[in-house]
Short mmCIF file of C-alpha atoms in Angstrom, two decimals:
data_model
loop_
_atom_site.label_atom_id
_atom_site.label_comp_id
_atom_site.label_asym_id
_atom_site.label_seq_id
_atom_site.Cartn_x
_atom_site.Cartn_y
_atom_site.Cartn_z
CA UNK A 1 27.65 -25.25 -54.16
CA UNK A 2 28.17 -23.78 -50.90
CA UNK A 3 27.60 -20.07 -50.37
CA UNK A 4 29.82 -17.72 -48.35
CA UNK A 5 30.50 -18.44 -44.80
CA UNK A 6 30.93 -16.04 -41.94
CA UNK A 7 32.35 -17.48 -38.48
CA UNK A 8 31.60 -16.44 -36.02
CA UNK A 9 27.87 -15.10 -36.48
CA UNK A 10 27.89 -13.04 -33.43
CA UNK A 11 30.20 -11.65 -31.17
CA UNK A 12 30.09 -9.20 -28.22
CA UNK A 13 33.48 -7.28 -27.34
CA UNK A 14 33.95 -4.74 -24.68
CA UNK A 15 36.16 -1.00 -25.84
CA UNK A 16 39.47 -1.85 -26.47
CA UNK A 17 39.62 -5.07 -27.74
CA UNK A 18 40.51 -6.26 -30.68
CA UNK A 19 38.64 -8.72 -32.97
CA UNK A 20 39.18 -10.99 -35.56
CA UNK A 21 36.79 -11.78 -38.01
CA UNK A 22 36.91 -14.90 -40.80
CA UNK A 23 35.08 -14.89 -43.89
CA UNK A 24 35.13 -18.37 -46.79
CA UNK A 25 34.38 -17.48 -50.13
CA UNK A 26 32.52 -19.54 -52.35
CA UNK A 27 34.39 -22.66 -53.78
CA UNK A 28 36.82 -20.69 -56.99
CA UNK A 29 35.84 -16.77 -56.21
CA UNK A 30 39.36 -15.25 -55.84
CA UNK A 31 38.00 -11.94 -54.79
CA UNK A 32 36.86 -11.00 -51.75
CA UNK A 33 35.39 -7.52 -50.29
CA UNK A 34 34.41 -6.34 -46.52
CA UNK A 35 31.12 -4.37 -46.04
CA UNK A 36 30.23 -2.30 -42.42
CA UNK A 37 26.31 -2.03 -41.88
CA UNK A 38 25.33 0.40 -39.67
CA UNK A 39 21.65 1.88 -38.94
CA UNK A 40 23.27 5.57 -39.59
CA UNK A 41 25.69 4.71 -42.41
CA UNK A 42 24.22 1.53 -44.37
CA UNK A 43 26.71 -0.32 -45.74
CA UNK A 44 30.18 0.63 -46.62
CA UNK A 45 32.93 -0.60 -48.50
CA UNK A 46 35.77 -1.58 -46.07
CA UNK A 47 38.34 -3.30 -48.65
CA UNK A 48 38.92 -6.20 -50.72
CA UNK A 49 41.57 -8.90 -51.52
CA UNK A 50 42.75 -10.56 -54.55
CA UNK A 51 44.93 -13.35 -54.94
CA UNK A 52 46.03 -12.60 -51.10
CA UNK A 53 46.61 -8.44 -52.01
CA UNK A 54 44.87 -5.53 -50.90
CA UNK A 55 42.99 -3.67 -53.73
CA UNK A 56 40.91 -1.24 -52.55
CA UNK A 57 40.52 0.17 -48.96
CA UNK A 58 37.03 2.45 -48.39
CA UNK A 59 37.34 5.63 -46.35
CA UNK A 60 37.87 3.40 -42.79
CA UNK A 61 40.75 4.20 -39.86
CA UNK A 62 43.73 2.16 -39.88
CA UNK A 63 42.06 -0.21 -36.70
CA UNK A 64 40.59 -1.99 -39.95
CA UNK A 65 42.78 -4.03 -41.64
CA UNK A 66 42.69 -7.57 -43.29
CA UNK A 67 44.56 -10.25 -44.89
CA UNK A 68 43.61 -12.87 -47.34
CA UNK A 69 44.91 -16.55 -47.66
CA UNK A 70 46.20 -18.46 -50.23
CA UNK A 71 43.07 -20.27 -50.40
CA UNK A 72 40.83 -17.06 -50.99
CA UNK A 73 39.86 -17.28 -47.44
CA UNK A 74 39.91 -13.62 -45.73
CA UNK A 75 40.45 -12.46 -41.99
CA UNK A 76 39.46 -8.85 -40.97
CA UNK A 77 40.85 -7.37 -37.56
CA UNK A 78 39.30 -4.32 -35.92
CA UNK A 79 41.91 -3.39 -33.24
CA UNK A 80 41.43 -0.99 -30.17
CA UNK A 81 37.33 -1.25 -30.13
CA UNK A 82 35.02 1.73 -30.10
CA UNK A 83 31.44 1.65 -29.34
CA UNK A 84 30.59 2.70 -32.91
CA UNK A 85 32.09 -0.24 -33.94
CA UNK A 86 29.30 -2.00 -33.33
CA UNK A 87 27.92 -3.37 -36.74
CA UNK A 88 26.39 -6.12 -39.15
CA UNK A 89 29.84 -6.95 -41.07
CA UNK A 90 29.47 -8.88 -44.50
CA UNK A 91 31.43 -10.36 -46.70
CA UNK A 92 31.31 -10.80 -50.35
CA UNK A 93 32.61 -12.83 -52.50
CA UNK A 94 33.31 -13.06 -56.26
CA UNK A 95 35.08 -14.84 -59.15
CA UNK A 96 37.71 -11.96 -59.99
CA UNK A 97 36.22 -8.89 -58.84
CA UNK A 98 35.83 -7.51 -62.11
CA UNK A 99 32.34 -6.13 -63.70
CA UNK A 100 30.12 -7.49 -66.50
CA UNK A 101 28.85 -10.61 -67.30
CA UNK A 102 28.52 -13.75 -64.65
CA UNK A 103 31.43 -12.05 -62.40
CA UNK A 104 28.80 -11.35 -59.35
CA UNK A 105 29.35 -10.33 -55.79
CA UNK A 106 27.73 -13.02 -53.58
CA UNK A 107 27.18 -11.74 -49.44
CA UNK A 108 27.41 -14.34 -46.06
CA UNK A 109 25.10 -14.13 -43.82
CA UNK A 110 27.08 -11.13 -42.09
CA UNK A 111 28.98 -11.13 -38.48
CA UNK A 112 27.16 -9.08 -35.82
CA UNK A 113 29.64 -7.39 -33.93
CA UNK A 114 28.25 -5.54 -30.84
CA UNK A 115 30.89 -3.34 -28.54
CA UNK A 116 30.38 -2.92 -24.77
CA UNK B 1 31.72 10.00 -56.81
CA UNK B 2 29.16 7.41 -57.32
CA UNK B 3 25.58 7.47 -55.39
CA UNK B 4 22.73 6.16 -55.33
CA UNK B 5 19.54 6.84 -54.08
CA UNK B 6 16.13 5.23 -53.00
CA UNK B 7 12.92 6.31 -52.19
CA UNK B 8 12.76 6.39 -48.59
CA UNK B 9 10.94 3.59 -46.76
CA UNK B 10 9.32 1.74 -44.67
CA UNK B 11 6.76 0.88 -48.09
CA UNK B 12 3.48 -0.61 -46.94
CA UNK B 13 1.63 -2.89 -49.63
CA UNK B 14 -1.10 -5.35 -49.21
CA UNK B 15 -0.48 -8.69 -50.57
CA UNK B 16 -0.82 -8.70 -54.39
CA UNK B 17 -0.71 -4.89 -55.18
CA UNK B 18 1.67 -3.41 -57.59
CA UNK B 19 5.23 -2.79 -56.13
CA UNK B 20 7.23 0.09 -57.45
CA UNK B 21 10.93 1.25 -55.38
CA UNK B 22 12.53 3.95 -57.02
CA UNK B 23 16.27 4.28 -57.48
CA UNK B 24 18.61 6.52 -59.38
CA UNK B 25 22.21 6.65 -59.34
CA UNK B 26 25.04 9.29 -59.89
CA UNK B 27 28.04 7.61 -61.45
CA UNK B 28 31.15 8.44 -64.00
CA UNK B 29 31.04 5.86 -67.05
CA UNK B 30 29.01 2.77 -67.15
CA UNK B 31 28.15 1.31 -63.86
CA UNK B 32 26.67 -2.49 -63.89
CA UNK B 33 23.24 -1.82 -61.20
CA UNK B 34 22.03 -4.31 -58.68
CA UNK B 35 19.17 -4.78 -56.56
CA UNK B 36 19.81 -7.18 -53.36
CA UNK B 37 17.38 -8.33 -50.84
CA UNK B 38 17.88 -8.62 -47.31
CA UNK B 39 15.68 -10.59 -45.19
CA UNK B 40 15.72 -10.38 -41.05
CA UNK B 41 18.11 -11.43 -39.46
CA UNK B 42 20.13 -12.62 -42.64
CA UNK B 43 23.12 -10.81 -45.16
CA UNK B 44 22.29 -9.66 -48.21
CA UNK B 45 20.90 -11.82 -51.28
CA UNK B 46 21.49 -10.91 -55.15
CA UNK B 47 18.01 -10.27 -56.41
CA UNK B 48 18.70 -8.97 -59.86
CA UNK B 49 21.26 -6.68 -62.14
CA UNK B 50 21.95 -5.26 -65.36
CA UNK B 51 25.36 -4.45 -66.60
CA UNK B 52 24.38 -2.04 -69.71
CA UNK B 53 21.63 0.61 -70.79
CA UNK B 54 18.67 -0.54 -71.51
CA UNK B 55 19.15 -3.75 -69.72
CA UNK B 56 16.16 -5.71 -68.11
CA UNK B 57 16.81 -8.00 -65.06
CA UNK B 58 14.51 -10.25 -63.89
CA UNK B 59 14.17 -12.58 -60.95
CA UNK B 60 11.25 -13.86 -58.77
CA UNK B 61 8.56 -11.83 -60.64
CA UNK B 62 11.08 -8.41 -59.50
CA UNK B 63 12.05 -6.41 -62.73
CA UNK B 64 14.40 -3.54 -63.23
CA UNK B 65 15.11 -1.76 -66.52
CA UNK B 66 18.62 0.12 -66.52
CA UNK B 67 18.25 3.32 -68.14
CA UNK B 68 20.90 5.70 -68.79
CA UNK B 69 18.96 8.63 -69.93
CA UNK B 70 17.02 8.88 -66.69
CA UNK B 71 19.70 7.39 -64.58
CA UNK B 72 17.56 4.97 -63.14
CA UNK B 73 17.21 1.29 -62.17
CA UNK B 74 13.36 1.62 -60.28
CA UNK B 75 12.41 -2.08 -59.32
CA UNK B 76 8.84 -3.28 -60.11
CA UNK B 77 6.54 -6.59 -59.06
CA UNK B 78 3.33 -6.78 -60.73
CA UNK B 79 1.74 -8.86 -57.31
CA UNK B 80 3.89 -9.27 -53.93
CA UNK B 81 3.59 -11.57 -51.53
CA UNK B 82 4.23 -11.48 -47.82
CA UNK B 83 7.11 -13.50 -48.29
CA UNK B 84 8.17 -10.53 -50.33
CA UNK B 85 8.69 -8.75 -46.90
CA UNK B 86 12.26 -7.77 -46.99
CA UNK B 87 14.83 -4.69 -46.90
CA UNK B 88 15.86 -3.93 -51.17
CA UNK B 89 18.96 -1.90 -51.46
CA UNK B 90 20.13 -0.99 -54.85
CA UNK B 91 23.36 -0.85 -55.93
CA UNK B 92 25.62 0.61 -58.32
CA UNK B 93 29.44 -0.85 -59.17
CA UNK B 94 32.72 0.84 -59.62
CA UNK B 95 32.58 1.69 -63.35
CA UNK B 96 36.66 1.39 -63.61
CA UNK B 97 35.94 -2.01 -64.60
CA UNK B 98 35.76 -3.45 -60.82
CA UNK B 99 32.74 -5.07 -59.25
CA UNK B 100 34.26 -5.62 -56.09
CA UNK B 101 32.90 -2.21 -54.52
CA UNK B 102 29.33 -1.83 -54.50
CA UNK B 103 28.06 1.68 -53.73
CA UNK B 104 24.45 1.12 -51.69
CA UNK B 105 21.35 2.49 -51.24
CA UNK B 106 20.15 3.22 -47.82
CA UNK B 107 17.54 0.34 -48.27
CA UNK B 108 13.79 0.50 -48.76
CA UNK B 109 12.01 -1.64 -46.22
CA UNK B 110 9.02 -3.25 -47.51
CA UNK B 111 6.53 -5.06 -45.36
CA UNK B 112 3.61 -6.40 -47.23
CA UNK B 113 0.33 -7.63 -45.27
CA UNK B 114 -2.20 -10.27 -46.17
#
């Protein structure tokens, strides 16, 4: 079974710019969740998507948003770049997002996103 | 709202001692606790998890016991290896019945020489 699948793996912007970012879940996981890693702040909970609708948003300015397809696969935009910006972003996967059990969050291999 | 924390890095171990990383948590109801694995360069790997008290999880020779009354989740190896070398971040999830937000760790980063 294929894992999760970040595109593209790296990616330098310059202030300013916007970005896209793509994430594919695993094969059947519905849910999917957005994770910042930063030296300072370690990793934080951005938001996630179910059955293409925003759940949950984490404590992040409105230059974060996302959007999720109808085939589970999930797009995060960072609009207007700042230099602290400039992160390891993962994303997760899992079947329905909900706790016990086999219903595990599984990570890609992370997008690193460095601003100029 | 929910925390956790780990006992601050970098951890130094010479290959096949004892491994011990603490971790305790500060959480409203029952939280299910993970530990993950991150390796250079790479995202971030399940490693093990327990979703009640008194839970064991178990993976790769790693073990973590999920006590309530301590509000702990410490992860143990009885013998690493170098290949053990790696960044360990616990993790505790929303206990409103979600598992899609993980609340981390800073990470513990563990070399181990031969």
């Amino acid at each position: 079974k294929a894992g999760v699948t970040q595109t593209p793996r790296y990616l330098i912007k310059t202030r300013g710019q916007q970005v896209t970012l793509s994430c594919s879940p695993i094969s059947g996981h519905r849910s999917v969740s957005w994770y910042q890693q930063t030296p300072g702040q370690g990793l934080q909970f951005l938001f996630e998507y179910f059955s293409e609708t925003q759940r949950n948003k984490g404590n992040f300015p409105g230059r974060f948003s996302g959007r999720q397809f109808s085939n589970s696969r999930s797009e995060m935009n960072v609009s207007t770049l700042e230099l602290g910006d400039s992160a390891l972003y993962l994303c997760a996967s899992s079947l329905y997002g909900r706790d016990g059990g086999t219903d595990t969050q599984y990570f890609g291999p992370g997008t690193r996103l460095t601003v100029l | 709202g929910n925390s956790v924390t780990q006992m601050e890095g970098p951890v130094t171990l010479s290959e096949e001692a004892f491994l011990t990383i603490n971790c305790t948590y500060t959480a409203t109801g029952y939280p299910s606790l993970f530990w993950y694995v991150q390796y250079p360069g790479e995202g971030l790997q399940l490693l093990l998890k327990a979703t009640k008290a008194d839970d064991k999880g178990s993976n790769k020779g790693f073990e973590a016991t999920y006590r309530k009354e301590t509000t702990s989740f410490h992860l143990e190896k009885g013998s690493v290896q170098v290949s053990d070398s790696a960044v360990y971040f616990c993790a505790l999830s929303d206990s409103g019945g979600s598992n899609y937000k993980l609340t981390f760790g800073k990470g513990t980063l563990l070399t181990v020489n031969p």
